[in-house]
Tab-separated table of C-alpha atoms in Angstrom:
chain	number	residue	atom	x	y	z
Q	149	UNK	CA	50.080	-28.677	-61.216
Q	150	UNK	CA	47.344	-31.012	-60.936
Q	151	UNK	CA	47.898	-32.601	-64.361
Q	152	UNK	CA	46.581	-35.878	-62.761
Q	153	UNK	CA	43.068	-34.516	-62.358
Q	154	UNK	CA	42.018	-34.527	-65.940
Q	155	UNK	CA	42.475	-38.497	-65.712
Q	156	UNK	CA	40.257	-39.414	-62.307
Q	157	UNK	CA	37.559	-41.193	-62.376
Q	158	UNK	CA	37.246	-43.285	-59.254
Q	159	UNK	CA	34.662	-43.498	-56.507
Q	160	UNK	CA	35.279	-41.971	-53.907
Q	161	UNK	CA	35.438	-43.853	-50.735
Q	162	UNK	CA	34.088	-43.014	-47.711
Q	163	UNK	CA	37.413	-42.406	-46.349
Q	164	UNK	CA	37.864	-39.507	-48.035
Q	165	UNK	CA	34.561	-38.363	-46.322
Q	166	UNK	CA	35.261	-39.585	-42.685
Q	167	UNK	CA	39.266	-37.533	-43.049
Q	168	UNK	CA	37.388	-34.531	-43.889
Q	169	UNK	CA	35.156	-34.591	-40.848
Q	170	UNK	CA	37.529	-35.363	-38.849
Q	171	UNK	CA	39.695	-32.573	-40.429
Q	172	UNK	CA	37.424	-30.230	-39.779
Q	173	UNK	CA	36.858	-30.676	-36.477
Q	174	UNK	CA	40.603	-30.507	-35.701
Q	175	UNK	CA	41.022	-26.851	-37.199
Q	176	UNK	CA	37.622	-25.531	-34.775
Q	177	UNK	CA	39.879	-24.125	-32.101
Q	178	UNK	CA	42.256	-21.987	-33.955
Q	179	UNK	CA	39.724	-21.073	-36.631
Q	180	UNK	CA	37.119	-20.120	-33.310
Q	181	UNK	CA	40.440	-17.685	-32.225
Q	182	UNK	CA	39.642	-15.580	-35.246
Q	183	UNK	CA	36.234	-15.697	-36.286
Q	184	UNK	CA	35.773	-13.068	-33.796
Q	185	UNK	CA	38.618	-10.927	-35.513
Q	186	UNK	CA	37.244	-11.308	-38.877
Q	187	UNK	CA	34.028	-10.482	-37.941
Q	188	UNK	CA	35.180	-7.606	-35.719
Q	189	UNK	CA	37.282	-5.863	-38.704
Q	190	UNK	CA	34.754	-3.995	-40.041
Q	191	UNK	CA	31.485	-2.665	-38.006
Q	192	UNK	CA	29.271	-3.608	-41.381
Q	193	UNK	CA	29.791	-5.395	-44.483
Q	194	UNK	CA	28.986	-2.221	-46.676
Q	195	UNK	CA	28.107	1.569	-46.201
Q	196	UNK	CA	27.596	4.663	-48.021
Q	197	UNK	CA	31.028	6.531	-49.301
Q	198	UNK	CA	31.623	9.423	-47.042
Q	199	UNK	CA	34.950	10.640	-48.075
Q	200	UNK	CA	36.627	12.192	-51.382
Q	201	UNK	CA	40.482	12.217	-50.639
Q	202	UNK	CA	42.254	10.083	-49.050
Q	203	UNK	CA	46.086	11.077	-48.036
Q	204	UNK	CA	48.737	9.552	-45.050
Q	205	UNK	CA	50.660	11.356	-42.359
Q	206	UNK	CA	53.170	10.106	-40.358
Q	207	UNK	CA	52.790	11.131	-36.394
Q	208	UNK	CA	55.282	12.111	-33.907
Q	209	UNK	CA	55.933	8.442	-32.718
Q	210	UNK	CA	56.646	6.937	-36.408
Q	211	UNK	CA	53.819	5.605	-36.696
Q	212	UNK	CA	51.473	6.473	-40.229
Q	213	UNK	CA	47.961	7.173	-40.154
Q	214	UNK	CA	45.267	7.218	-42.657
Q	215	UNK	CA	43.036	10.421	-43.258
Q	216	UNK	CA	39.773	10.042	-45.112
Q	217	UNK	CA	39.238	14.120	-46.559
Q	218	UNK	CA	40.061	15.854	-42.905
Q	219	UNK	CA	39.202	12.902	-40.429
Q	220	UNK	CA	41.745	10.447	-39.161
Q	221	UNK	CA	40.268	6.980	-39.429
Q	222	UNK	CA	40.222	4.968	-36.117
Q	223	UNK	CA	39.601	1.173	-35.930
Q	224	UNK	CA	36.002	-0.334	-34.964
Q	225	UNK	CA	37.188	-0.270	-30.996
Q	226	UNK	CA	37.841	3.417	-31.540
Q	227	UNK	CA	42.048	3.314	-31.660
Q	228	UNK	CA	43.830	5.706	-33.570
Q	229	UNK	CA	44.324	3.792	-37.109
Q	230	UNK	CA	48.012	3.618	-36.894
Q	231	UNK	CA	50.871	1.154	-38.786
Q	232	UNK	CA	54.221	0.769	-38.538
Q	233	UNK	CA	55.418	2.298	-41.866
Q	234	UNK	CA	54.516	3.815	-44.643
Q	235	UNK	CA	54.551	0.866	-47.017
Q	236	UNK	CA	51.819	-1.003	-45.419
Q	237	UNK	CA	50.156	3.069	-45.034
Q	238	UNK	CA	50.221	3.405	-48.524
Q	239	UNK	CA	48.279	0.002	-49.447
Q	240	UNK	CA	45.740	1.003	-46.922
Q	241	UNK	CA	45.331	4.106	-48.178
Q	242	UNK	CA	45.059	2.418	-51.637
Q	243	UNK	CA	42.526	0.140	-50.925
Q	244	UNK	CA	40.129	2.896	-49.338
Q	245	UNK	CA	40.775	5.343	-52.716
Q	246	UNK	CA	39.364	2.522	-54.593
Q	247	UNK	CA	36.344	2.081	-53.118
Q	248	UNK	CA	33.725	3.668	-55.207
Q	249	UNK	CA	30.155	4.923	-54.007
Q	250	UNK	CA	29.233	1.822	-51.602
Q	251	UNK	CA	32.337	1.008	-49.086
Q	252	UNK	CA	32.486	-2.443	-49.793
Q	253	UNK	CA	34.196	-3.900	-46.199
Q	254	UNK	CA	34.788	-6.872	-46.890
Q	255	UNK	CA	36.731	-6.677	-49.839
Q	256	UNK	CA	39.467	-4.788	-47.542
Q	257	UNK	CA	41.266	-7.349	-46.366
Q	258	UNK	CA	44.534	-5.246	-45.497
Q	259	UNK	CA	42.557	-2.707	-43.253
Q	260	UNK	CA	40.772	-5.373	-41.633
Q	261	UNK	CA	44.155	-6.937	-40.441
Q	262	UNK	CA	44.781	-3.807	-39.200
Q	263	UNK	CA	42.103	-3.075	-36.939
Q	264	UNK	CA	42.841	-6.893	-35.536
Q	265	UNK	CA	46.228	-6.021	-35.260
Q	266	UNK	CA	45.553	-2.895	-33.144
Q	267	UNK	CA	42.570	-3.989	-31.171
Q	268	UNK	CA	43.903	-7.233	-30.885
Q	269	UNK	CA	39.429	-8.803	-30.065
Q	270	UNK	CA	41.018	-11.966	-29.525
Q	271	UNK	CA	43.527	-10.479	-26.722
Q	272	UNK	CA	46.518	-12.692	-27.238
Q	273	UNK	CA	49.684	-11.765	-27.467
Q	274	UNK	CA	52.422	-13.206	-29.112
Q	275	UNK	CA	53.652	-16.214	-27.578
Q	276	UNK	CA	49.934	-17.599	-27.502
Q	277	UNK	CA	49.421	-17.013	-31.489
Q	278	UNK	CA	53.145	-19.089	-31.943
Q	279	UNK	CA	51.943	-21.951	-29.897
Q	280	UNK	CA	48.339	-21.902	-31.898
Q	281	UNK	CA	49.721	-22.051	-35.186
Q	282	UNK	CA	52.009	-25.108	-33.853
Q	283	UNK	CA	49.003	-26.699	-32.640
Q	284	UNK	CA	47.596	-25.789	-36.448
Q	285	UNK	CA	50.924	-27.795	-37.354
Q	286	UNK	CA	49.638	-31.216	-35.899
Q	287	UNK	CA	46.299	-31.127	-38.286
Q	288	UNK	CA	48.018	-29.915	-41.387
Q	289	UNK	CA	46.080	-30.059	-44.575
Q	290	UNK	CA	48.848	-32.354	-46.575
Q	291	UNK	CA	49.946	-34.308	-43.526
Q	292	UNK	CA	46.823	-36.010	-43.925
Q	293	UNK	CA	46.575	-38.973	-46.839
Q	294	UNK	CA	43.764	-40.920	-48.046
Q	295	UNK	CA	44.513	-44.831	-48.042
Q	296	UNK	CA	41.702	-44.878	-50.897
Q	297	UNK	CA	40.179	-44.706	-54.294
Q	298	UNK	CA	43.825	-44.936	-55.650
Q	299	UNK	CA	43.840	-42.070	-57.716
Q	300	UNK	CA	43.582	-39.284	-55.203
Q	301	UNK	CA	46.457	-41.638	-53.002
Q	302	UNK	CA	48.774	-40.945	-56.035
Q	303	UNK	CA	47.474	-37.412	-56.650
Q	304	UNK	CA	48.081	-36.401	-52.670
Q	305	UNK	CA	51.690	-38.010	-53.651
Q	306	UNK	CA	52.426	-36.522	-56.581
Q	307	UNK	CA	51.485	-32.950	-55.540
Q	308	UNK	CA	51.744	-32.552	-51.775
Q	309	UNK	CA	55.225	-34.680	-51.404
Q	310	UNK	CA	57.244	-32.056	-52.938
Q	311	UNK	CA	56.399	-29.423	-50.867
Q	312	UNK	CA	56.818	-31.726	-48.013
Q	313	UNK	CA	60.534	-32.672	-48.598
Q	314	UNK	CA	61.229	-29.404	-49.746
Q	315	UNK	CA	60.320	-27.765	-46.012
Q	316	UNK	CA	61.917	-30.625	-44.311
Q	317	UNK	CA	65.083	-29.740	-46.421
Q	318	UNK	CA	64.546	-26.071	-46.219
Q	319	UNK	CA	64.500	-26.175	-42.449
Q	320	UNK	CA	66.069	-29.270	-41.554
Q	321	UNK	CA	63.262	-30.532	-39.894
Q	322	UNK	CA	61.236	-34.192	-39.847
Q	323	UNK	CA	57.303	-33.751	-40.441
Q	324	UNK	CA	55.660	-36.764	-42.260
Q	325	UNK	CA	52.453	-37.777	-42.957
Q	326	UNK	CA	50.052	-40.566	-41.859
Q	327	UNK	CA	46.667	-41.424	-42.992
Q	328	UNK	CA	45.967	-42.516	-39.443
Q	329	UNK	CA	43.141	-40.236	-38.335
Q	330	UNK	CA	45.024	-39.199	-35.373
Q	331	UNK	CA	47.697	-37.246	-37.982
Q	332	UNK	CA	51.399	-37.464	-37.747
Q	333	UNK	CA	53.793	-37.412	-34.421
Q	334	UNK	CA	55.675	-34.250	-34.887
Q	335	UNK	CA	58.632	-34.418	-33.539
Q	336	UNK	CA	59.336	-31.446	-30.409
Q	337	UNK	CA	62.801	-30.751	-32.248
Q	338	UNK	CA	60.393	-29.686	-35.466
Q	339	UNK	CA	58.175	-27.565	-33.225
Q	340	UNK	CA	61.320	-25.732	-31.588
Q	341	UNK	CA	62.530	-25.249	-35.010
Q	342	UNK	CA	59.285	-23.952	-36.261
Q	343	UNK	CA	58.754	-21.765	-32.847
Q	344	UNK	CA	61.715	-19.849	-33.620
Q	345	UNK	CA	61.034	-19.293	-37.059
Q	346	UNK	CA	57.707	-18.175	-36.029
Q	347	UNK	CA	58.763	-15.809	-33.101
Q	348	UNK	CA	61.201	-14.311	-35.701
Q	349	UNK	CA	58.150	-12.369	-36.973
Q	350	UNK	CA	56.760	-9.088	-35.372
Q	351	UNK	CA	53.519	-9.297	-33.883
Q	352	UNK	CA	51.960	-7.527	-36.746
Q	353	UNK	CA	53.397	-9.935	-39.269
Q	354	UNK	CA	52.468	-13.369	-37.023
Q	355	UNK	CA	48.778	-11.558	-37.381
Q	356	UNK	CA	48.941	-11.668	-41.274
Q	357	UNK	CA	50.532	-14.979	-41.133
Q	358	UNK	CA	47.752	-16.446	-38.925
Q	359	UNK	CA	45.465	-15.394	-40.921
Q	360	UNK	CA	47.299	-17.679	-44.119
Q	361	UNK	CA	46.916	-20.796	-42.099
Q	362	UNK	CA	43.824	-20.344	-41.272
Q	363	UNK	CA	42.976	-19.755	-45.327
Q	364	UNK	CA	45.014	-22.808	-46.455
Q	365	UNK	CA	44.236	-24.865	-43.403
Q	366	UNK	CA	48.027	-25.195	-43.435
Q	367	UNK	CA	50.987	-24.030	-41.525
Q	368	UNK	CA	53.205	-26.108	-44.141
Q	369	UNK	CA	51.477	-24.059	-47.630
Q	370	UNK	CA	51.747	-21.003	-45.526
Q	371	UNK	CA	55.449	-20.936	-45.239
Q	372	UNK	CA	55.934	-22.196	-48.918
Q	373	UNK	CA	54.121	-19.447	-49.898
Q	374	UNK	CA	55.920	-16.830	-48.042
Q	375	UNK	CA	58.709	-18.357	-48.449
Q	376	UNK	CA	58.436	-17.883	-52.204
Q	377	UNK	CA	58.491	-21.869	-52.958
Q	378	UNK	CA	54.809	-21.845	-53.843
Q	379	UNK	CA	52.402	-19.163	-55.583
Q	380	UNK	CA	49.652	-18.076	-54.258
Q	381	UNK	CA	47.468	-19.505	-57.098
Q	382	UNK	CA	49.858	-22.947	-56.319
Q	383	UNK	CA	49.732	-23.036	-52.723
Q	384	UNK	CA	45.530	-22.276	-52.784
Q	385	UNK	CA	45.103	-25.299	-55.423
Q	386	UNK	CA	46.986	-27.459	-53.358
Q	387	UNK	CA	45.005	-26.684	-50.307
Q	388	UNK	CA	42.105	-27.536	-52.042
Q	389	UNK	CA	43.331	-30.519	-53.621
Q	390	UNK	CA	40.439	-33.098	-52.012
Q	391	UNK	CA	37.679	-30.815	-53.153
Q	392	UNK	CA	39.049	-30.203	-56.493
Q	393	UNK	CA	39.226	-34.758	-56.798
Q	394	UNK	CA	35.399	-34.447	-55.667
Q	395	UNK	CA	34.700	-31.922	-58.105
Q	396	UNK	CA	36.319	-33.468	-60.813
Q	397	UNK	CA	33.996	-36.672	-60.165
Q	398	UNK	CA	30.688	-35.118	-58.842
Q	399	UNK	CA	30.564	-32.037	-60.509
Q	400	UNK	CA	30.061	-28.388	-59.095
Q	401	UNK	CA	27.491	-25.473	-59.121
Q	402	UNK	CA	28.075	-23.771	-62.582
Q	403	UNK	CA	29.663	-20.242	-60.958
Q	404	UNK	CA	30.132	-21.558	-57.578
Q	405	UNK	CA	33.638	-23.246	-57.399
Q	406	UNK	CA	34.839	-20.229	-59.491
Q	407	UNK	CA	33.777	-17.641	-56.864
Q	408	UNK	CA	35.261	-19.788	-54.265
Q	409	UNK	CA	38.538	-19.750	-55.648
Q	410	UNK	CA	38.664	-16.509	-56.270
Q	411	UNK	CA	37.736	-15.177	-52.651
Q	412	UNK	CA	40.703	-17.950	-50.934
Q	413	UNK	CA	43.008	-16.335	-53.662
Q	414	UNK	CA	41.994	-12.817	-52.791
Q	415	UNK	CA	42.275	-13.570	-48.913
Q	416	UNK	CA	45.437	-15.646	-48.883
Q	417	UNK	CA	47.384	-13.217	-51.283
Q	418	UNK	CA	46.656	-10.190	-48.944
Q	419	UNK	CA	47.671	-12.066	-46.376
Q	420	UNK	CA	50.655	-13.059	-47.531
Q	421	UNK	CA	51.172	-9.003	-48.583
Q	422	UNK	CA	50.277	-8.428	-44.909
Q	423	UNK	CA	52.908	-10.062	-43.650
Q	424	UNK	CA	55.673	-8.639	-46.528
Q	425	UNK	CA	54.657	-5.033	-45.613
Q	426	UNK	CA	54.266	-5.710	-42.027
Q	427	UNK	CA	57.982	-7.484	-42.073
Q	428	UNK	CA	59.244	-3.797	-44.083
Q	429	UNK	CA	61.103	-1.106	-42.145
Q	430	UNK	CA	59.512	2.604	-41.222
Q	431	UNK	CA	59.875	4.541	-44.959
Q	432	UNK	CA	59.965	3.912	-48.644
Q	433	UNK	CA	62.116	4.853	-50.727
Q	434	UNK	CA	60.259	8.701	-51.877
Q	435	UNK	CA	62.381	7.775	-55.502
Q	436	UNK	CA	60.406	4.327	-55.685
Q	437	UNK	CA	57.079	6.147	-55.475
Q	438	UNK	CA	58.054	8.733	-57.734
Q	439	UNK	CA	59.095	5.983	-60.416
């Protein structure tokens, strides 16, 4: 992956530049959907540990709730803090035991899908978060291609065109790509594809797998990746493949590019684990956990 990168040495052009505005300013209305919900996940970005045990129970409706020592912990709108099953209970519950004396918030990216989940800030439901993440579809990070320098038109070929043909063939659908700045025409026969594929998820999972486009600025990396096609180290690298060109000719800030990576690899894979354990049904196995 990315072999070609080691070998660039063109100038940029100011194409490159002008997509990326542009590219930016397409995403601004789904990404403005959950800015609120991110934000909203947690009341503060860190806080004093308050808690020794943490343990789950499972309620008289089926649902499975988390319990910090004696207290039942409720979401920042003050909900019971509920899930659907005990798989998705049990990482919850993980990432809370591993907190040590400072609650770091934002490095609990399961329980903060959760509380969006629940509280739902936004207040959309689930027919409005299919259509957004078709409308995410029409400004797709690899539909987009450079016409220049060269070497990043044959690097956005040799890397992105795979996974292109491989979800037309994988869902028998046409999607394309154009380096017109108005994007691809997507056909409505891929979007009714892709709208029942989408509303094949609960609403729980669709919240996870929102939250994947909106890392990889890509409906099209998203599914490769929860598909299995794609890593999540693969499918991050290829959503940054522009910056990484840029990089590779201007140069970066010494730790900054590393710490970058890491926090859209952290955020994408639980994510992607969000919607796995959200897709799951009520129990696990008690054997598994015993093994």
């Amino acid at each position: 992956m990315l072999r070609s990168l080691v070998a660039l040495h063109c100038r940029i052009g100011q194409t490159v530049l002008s997509h990326q505005r542009h590219h930016v300013q397409q995403h601004q209305n789904l990404i403005h959907h959950l800015q609120n919900a991110r934000c909203y996940g947690m009341a503060s970005s860190e806080r004093r540990k308050f808690y020794e045990d943490v343990s789950i129970s499972q309620s008289e409706g089926g649902m499975f709730e988390i319990n910090l020592d004696r207290r039942k912990l409720k979401t920042p709108g003050g909900k019971l803090f509920t899930v659907p099953n005990e798989a998705l209970a049990i990482a919850v519950a993980t990432e809370w035991d591993a907190q040590k004396d400072t609650l770091k918030f934002y490095t609990m990216h399961l329980s903060t899908l959760c509380n969006t989940a629940l509280d739902n800030p936004t207040q959309r439901n689930k027919e409005q978060m299919i259509e957004a993440a078709l409308k995410y579809l029409e400004t797709d990070t690899i539909c987009y291609r450079v016409e220049e320098p060269p070497a990043l038109v044959e690097l956005q070929n040799n890397e992105w065109n795979p996974v292109m043909e491989w979800i037309e063939k994988r869902y028998n659908v046409v999607i394309g790509s154009s380096s017109n700045i108005m994007g691809p025409e997507i056909p409505e026969e891929t979007k009714d594809t892709f709208r029942q594929h989408l509303n094949s998820y609960n609403f729980w999972a669709l919240t996870g797998l929102e939250y994947v486009i909106t890392q990889l600025k890509s409906v099209i990396l998203s599914f490769g990746m929860i598909d299995r096609y794609l890593t999540v180290e693969q499918a991050v690298l290829l959503s940054r493949l522009e910056e990484e060109y840029q990089i590779k000719y201007w140069g970066n800030v010494e730790w900054a590019h590393d710490y970058d990576m890491f926090e859209l690899r952290a955020r994408t894979a639980a994510g992607a684990l969000f919607v796995q354990l959200a897709s799951e049904s009520s129990t696990v196995k008690r054997k598994i956990l015993q093994d």
